[in-house]
């Protein structure tokens, strides 16, 4: 930084520090008498360890009770005691970002998980930022290749679109995200693994993402054993990193697995701060934080963030509160069907229950016509499948059903794809049109 810029910052440098003292620890919360703070500010709790050492634990201001400051730590509560000094920073959480982060795996604070130091020359940005002004968002009118036939062909995604992947556990969400990360034509991937099992982080990076995918990705991981605040910050940190690259004119692919665990972490914080439970135990703050997080992605005047958010649905119930809320915010949803997975169809995308709200704006007329044709045939077969399987339907009774029976194995073969297979958007559309016109590949 130049001398003139340093001089400009001098009036804004605080001349004194604000301190308080820990007065109470209840459950996940720390209560402190002071310092003067605002909601979202980061505080430093100075702890004397058992070995007569000194440790600083970061915590965030999440509420107030009369004149008591309520804090939630980013790490565990171990060794925090009554009287510990609480230092106010007067600022929210900030992270360092830059092109040098590509290929790295970070924690929720933006630090490399492998213990290495961050490169020098990075830019400091806050993790929580406002969404782009609606009037500055360019319309989405360009297709984005994701390299998955079922999506490129039947559920075409626009550059800057936000899509939810809805599924129960073990149906292939992480595998599908890995396929998209390896195959997409986006300039850069930002992948947030929120609330995952610790075992799955390395497995996803090595097996699903692979060296090719990691070389053009930034991964943010907050495992299930970490405090609720760290899991929430992981989602905001990944979004802030994606915003930084979008503002540099790149087309970014953001993938978050899963937004449900972000909501569960916020519910944990809300209940701990005294919020009343609303729908199925979720607190009002959960439904306030989701649009703030999800609306930050999309297009702005400089670049775009195409986002895929996985939603873990309990008992495959697509109408549970979080799934219903997220589906209403996003620009489309992809439903992974357990029945299709049980039949060995991967990715287990149910194209009849899925929709891309922008496909009509970004796909060519011939492409749209072919997709509609295959969807009609698939729907006709699905509606009559029980009659066909029990032998109650006789060939020749309905020309539409006869045609659907003929096309069903062809359509199913089209929707199947090995997780290491890469198919371009042009190849997916060409094969779709060929099938629609009566041919089969």
XYZ file of C-alpha atoms in Angstrom:
441
model
C 0.000 0.000 0.000
C 1.364 3.442 -0.915
C 2.236 6.062 1.711
C -0.607 8.367 0.625
C -3.137 5.549 1.086
C -1.726 4.742 4.520
C -2.077 8.378 5.571
C -5.738 8.339 4.465
C -6.412 5.354 6.750
C -4.906 6.976 9.867
C -8.130 8.795 10.967
C -10.015 5.474 10.836
C -7.572 3.539 13.037
C -9.055 3.091 16.558
C -7.029 4.767 19.294
C -8.243 2.425 22.036
C -9.550 -1.136 22.385
C -12.863 -2.202 23.887
C -12.876 -5.028 26.435
C -15.354 -7.027 28.464
C -15.405 -10.040 30.777
C -17.054 -13.457 30.465
C -19.816 -13.709 33.068
C -21.606 -16.905 32.090
C -21.458 -19.888 29.748
C -24.771 -21.600 28.921
C -24.874 -24.457 26.432
C -23.363 -23.146 23.186
C -23.433 -19.505 24.293
C -21.009 -17.231 26.110
C -22.377 -14.221 27.987
C -20.103 -11.245 28.513
C -20.331 -7.927 30.335
C -19.167 -5.767 27.416
C -17.520 -4.856 25.135
C -19.632 -2.425 23.104
C -20.425 -4.401 19.931
C -22.920 -4.866 17.133
C -24.579 -8.020 15.845
C -22.115 -9.912 13.635
C -18.979 -8.395 15.153
C -16.079 -10.727 15.883
C -14.627 -10.714 19.403
C -11.419 -12.251 20.745
C -11.673 -14.203 23.995
C -8.319 -14.363 25.781
C -7.911 -17.701 27.559
C -5.173 -18.866 29.898
C -4.540 -22.563 29.187
C -3.678 -25.279 31.719
C -0.026 -25.098 30.676
C 0.121 -21.398 31.596
C -0.081 -20.559 27.928
C -2.223 -17.965 26.200
C -4.885 -18.732 23.602
C -7.264 -16.532 21.641
C -10.686 -17.933 20.762
C -12.727 -16.070 18.163
C -16.446 -15.625 18.759
C -19.246 -13.728 17.045
C -21.870 -11.493 18.632
C -25.208 -13.200 18.001
C -27.493 -11.380 20.417
C -28.014 -9.270 23.520
C -29.850 -9.816 26.814
C -30.380 -6.475 28.549
C -26.780 -5.178 28.701
C -25.188 -8.616 28.335
C -23.443 -9.494 25.059
C -24.230 -13.020 23.812
C -21.381 -14.652 21.880
C -21.005 -17.904 19.992
C -17.452 -19.244 19.526
C -16.042 -20.425 16.209
C -14.352 -23.306 18.028
C -15.084 -25.348 21.159
C -15.844 -23.896 24.597
C -12.974 -25.746 26.272
C -10.901 -23.739 28.775
C -13.220 -20.705 28.676
C -13.920 -19.625 32.244
C -15.589 -16.823 34.180
C -13.573 -13.633 33.952
C -11.857 -14.330 30.636
C -11.050 -11.094 28.836
C -13.234 -10.365 25.759
C -11.747 -7.986 23.208
C -14.005 -6.339 20.628
C -12.714 -5.923 17.094
C -15.592 -3.758 15.895
C -15.716 -5.623 12.570
C -17.405 -8.720 11.122
C -15.507 -11.786 9.919
C -13.232 -11.113 6.942
C -11.268 -13.524 4.772
C -8.398 -13.197 2.303
C -9.030 -14.141 -1.318
C -7.138 -14.145 -4.582
C -6.278 -16.274 -7.630
C -3.630 -18.050 -5.531
C -6.406 -19.895 -3.660
C -7.287 -22.015 -6.715
C -6.473 -25.660 -6.005
C -6.602 -25.221 -2.210
C -8.907 -26.689 0.438
C -9.909 -24.089 3.054
C -11.780 -24.021 6.344
C -14.638 -21.647 7.192
C -12.182 -18.917 8.186
C -10.479 -19.079 4.785
C -7.331 -20.826 6.059
C -5.808 -23.880 4.327
C -6.850 -27.104 6.075
C -3.478 -28.730 5.426
C -1.805 -26.279 7.801
C 0.113 -24.323 5.168
C 0.169 -20.529 5.188
C -1.925 -18.372 2.888
C -0.022 -16.827 -0.030
C 0.894 -13.158 0.204
C -0.806 -10.415 -1.772
C -4.405 -11.568 -1.175
C -7.376 -9.193 -0.925
C -9.426 -8.900 2.276
C -13.219 -9.146 1.868
C -16.116 -9.548 4.343
C -17.913 -12.889 4.315
C -21.356 -11.271 4.461
C -22.242 -8.943 1.608
C -25.429 -7.621 0.060
C -26.848 -9.285 -3.081
C -26.454 -7.368 -6.362
C -29.007 -4.674 -7.101
C -31.848 -6.321 -9.072
C -31.633 -3.638 -11.766
C -27.919 -4.285 -12.338
C -28.384 -8.012 -12.983
C -28.091 -8.741 -16.712
C -30.720 -11.180 -18.028
C -29.616 -14.792 -18.441
C -29.662 -15.733 -22.128
C -26.603 -17.964 -22.560
C -26.402 -21.726 -22.017
C -23.782 -23.199 -19.700
C -22.438 -26.690 -20.306
C -22.264 -28.888 -17.205
C -21.243 -32.101 -18.981
C -24.190 -34.213 -17.757
C -26.512 -35.348 -20.573
C -29.681 -35.402 -18.488
C -29.112 -31.772 -17.443
C -27.687 -30.328 -20.657
C -30.328 -32.050 -22.764
C -33.511 -32.053 -20.670
C -32.872 -29.386 -18.003
C -30.566 -26.910 -19.707
C -28.926 -24.458 -17.317
C -28.229 -20.809 -18.097
C -25.003 -19.009 -17.249
C -25.811 -17.416 -13.871
C -28.767 -19.634 -12.994
C -29.303 -20.997 -9.455
C -30.471 -24.608 -9.230
C -31.320 -26.891 -6.323
C -30.485 -30.617 -6.293
C -33.094 -32.301 -4.081
C -32.584 -35.834 -2.772
C -32.570 -38.076 0.266
C -29.341 -39.441 1.667
C -27.253 -41.825 -0.440
C -28.885 -41.123 -3.813
C -25.828 -39.595 -5.492
C -25.776 -35.845 -4.800
C -22.023 -35.661 -4.168
C -21.245 -37.820 -7.202
C -23.368 -35.568 -9.427
C -21.592 -32.465 -8.075
C -18.241 -34.098 -8.838
C -19.343 -34.799 -12.418
C -20.416 -31.180 -12.888
C -17.186 -29.824 -11.360
C -15.023 -31.922 -13.698
C -17.029 -31.401 -16.863
C -18.375 -27.838 -16.736
C -17.114 -25.088 -19.025
C -17.267 -22.516 -16.213
C -14.006 -20.644 -15.606
C -13.722 -21.709 -11.967
C -15.430 -23.918 -9.374
C -16.037 -22.928 -5.747
C -17.212 -25.940 -3.752
C -18.617 -25.718 -0.225
C -18.860 -28.975 1.762
C -21.046 -28.017 4.728
C -21.809 -30.485 7.522
C -20.201 -33.412 5.703
C -18.696 -36.370 7.520
C -14.963 -35.874 7.961
C -14.332 -39.055 5.986
C -16.254 -37.755 2.990
C -14.228 -34.574 2.466
C -11.088 -36.337 1.266
C -13.143 -38.952 -0.596
C -15.005 -36.236 -2.494
C -11.797 -34.391 -3.368
C -9.889 -37.474 -4.523
C -12.640 -39.680 -5.959
C -15.481 -37.433 -7.132
C -13.573 -34.227 -7.918
C -10.208 -35.696 -8.908
C -6.961 -33.890 -9.658
C -8.424 -32.370 -12.845
C -11.376 -30.861 -11.001
C -9.322 -29.653 -8.015
C -6.870 -27.826 -10.286
C -9.651 -25.402 -11.242
C -11.497 -25.298 -7.927
C -11.475 -23.727 -4.480
C -12.927 -26.052 -1.823
C -14.321 -24.836 1.521
C -15.004 -27.583 4.071
C -16.840 -27.367 7.408
C -17.398 -30.874 8.783
C -20.327 -31.992 10.936
C -18.273 -32.058 14.146
C -17.545 -28.324 13.963
C -19.669 -25.738 15.827
C -22.835 -24.498 14.165
C -21.323 -21.071 13.568
C -18.421 -22.583 11.594
C -20.847 -24.488 9.376
C -22.783 -21.318 8.600
C -19.613 -19.311 7.999
C -18.418 -22.016 5.597
C -21.384 -21.257 3.333
C -20.834 -17.491 3.536
C -17.071 -17.814 3.008
C -17.550 -19.920 -0.147
C -20.090 -17.414 -1.469
C -17.723 -14.507 -0.767
C -14.915 -16.280 -2.655
C -17.247 -16.848 -5.618
C -18.289 -13.178 -5.533
C -14.637 -12.078 -5.618
C -13.976 -14.026 -8.811
C -17.303 -12.909 -10.324
C -16.273 -9.290 -9.762
C -13.095 -10.023 -11.730
C -15.256 -10.904 -14.765
C -15.207 -14.702 -14.469
C -18.060 -17.157 -14.917
C -17.972 -19.045 -11.612
C -19.628 -22.346 -10.701
C -20.603 -22.458 -7.003
C -21.622 -25.832 -5.561
C -22.856 -26.129 -1.984
C -23.497 -29.467 -0.281
C -25.730 -28.923 1.506
C -27.905 -25.883 2.155
C -30.049 -28.035 4.480
C -27.160 -28.356 6.921
C -26.712 -24.580 6.812
C -30.364 -24.252 7.829
C -29.925 -26.831 10.600
C -26.901 -24.934 11.930
C -28.879 -21.681 11.966
C -31.716 -23.464 13.773
C -29.185 -24.598 16.392
C -28.032 -21.018 16.900
C -31.560 -19.639 16.907
C -32.778 -22.055 19.575
C -29.678 -21.372 21.701
C -30.335 -17.607 21.582
C -33.960 -18.070 22.634
C -35.845 -17.912 19.323
C -39.171 -19.757 19.325
C -39.367 -22.773 16.991
C -41.682 -22.280 14.008
C -42.130 -24.857 11.224
C -40.949 -28.326 12.283
C -38.606 -26.839 14.847
C -36.938 -24.372 12.469
C -36.668 -20.856 13.897
C -37.700 -17.675 12.023
C -34.047 -16.710 11.466
C -33.597 -19.809 9.288
C -36.140 -18.551 6.774
C -34.562 -15.073 6.922
C -30.998 -16.257 6.287
C -31.757 -18.506 3.281
C -32.744 -15.760 0.785
C -29.841 -13.585 1.991
C -27.436 -16.406 1.153
C -29.025 -17.688 -2.058
C -29.708 -14.273 -3.626
C -26.009 -13.352 -3.529
C -25.291 -15.654 -6.456
C -26.391 -15.154 -10.055
C -25.280 -12.451 -12.472
C -24.021 -8.932 -11.980
C -22.616 -6.354 -14.396
C -19.120 -7.913 -14.269
C -19.541 -11.693 -14.294
C -21.751 -14.542 -13.155
C -22.107 -17.228 -10.494
C -23.995 -20.320 -11.608
C -24.958 -22.112 -8.387
C -25.964 -25.662 -7.537
C -27.291 -26.145 -4.002
C -28.023 -29.630 -2.704
C -31.030 -30.009 -0.425
C -31.191 -33.077 1.814
C -34.870 -33.992 2.164
C -35.928 -36.061 5.187
C -37.609 -39.291 4.145
C -37.581 -38.116 0.505
C -40.288 -35.559 1.432
C -39.934 -32.829 -1.186
C -42.424 -30.584 0.643
C -40.643 -30.282 3.994
C -40.060 -26.630 5.070
C -36.459 -26.132 3.912
C -36.985 -27.867 0.564
C -40.147 -25.857 -0.069
C -38.474 -22.549 0.847
C -35.345 -23.162 -1.235
C -37.375 -24.332 -4.239
C -39.312 -21.049 -4.137
C -36.109 -18.963 -4.174
C -34.065 -20.758 -6.835
C -34.401 -20.770 -10.637
C -34.983 -24.500 -10.981
C -34.756 -27.825 -9.203
C -33.303 -31.233 -10.039
C -34.854 -34.154 -8.170
C -32.819 -37.308 -7.599
C -35.156 -40.301 -7.291
C -34.313 -43.202 -4.979
C -36.375 -45.593 -7.115
C -34.255 -44.766 -10.178
C -31.088 -45.256 -8.129
C -32.377 -48.651 -6.968
C -32.812 -49.598 -10.634
C -29.204 -48.667 -11.331
C -29.943 -45.489 -13.301
C -27.222 -42.954 -12.523
C -27.355 -40.045 -12.238
C -30.794 -40.783 -10.749
C -32.407 -37.615 -12.137
C -36.190 -37.758 -12.380
C -36.743 -35.444 -15.358
C -40.515 -35.464 -14.837
C -40.219 -33.954 -11.350
C -37.366 -31.601 -12.283
C -37.518 -28.262 -14.045
C -35.182 -25.540 -15.283
C -37.093 -22.273 -15.251
C -34.702 -20.686 -17.732
C -34.465 -23.475 -20.308
C -37.045 -21.809 -22.529
C -34.911 -18.646 -22.602
C -31.540 -20.244 -23.371
C -32.266 -23.342 -25.500
C -32.672 -23.337 -29.287
C -36.178 -24.071 -30.694
C -35.173 -27.498 -32.077
C -33.633 -28.406 -28.732
C -36.738 -27.366 -26.787
C -39.023 -29.255 -29.145
C -36.964 -32.440 -28.833
C -36.850 -32.193 -25.020
C -40.616 -31.676 -24.839
C -41.143 -34.695 -27.109
C -39.031 -36.994 -24.944
C -40.643 -35.686 -21.776
C -44.111 -36.496 -23.181
C -43.051 -40.031 -24.112
C -41.424 -40.590 -20.730
C -44.524 -39.292 -18.921
C -46.839 -41.547 -20.950
C -44.751 -44.605 -20.078
C -44.474 -43.626 -16.407
C -48.271 -43.169 -16.162
C -48.916 -46.597 -17.719
C -45.986 -48.519 -16.215
C -48.030 -50.455 -13.653
C -50.494 -51.662 -16.311
C -47.617 -52.664 -18.582
C -45.744 -54.545 -15.866
C -48.711 -56.662 -14.752
C -49.648 -57.488 -18.350
C -52.973 -55.627 -18.269
C -52.083 -53.558 -21.314
C -52.369 -55.115 -24.775
C -50.254 -53.824 -27.633
C -52.267 -51.884 -30.201
C -54.761 -50.499 -27.684
C -53.128 -47.058 -27.635
C -50.711 -45.724 -30.227
C -49.250 -43.288 -27.666
C -48.503 -46.029 -25.129
C -47.075 -48.298 -27.823
C -44.758 -45.510 -28.878
C -43.786 -44.814 -25.245
C -42.957 -48.512 -24.697
C -40.706 -48.444 -27.752
C -38.883 -45.287 -26.649
C -38.570 -46.021 -22.917
C -35.307 -48.040 -23.064
C -33.843 -45.523 -25.542
C -34.669 -42.574 -23.266
C -33.370 -44.407 -20.190
C -30.101 -45.165 -21.967
C -29.817 -41.491 -22.899
C -30.308 -40.373 -19.299
C -27.678 -42.782 -17.958
C -24.069 -41.642 -17.747
C -20.957 -43.012 -16.085
C -19.533 -40.621 -13.506
C -16.215 -40.459 -15.371
C -17.839 -39.951 -18.778
C -17.693 -36.473 -20.286
C -20.259 -35.459 -22.893
C -20.325 -31.981 -24.420
C -23.508 -29.938 -24.578
C -23.492 -30.105 -28.382
C -23.262 -33.915 -28.280
C -26.072 -34.134 -25.714
C -28.395 -31.932 -27.777
C -27.553 -33.696 -31.057
C -28.326 -37.109 -29.543
C -31.557 -35.758 -28.034
C -32.749 -34.430 -31.401
C -31.779 -37.692 -33.131
C -33.881 -39.710 -30.665
C -36.801 -37.291 -31.011
C -36.728 -37.664 -34.795
C -37.032 -41.430 -34.567
C -33.388 -42.440 -34.511
C -31.434 -43.961 -31.654
C -27.812 -43.656 -30.821
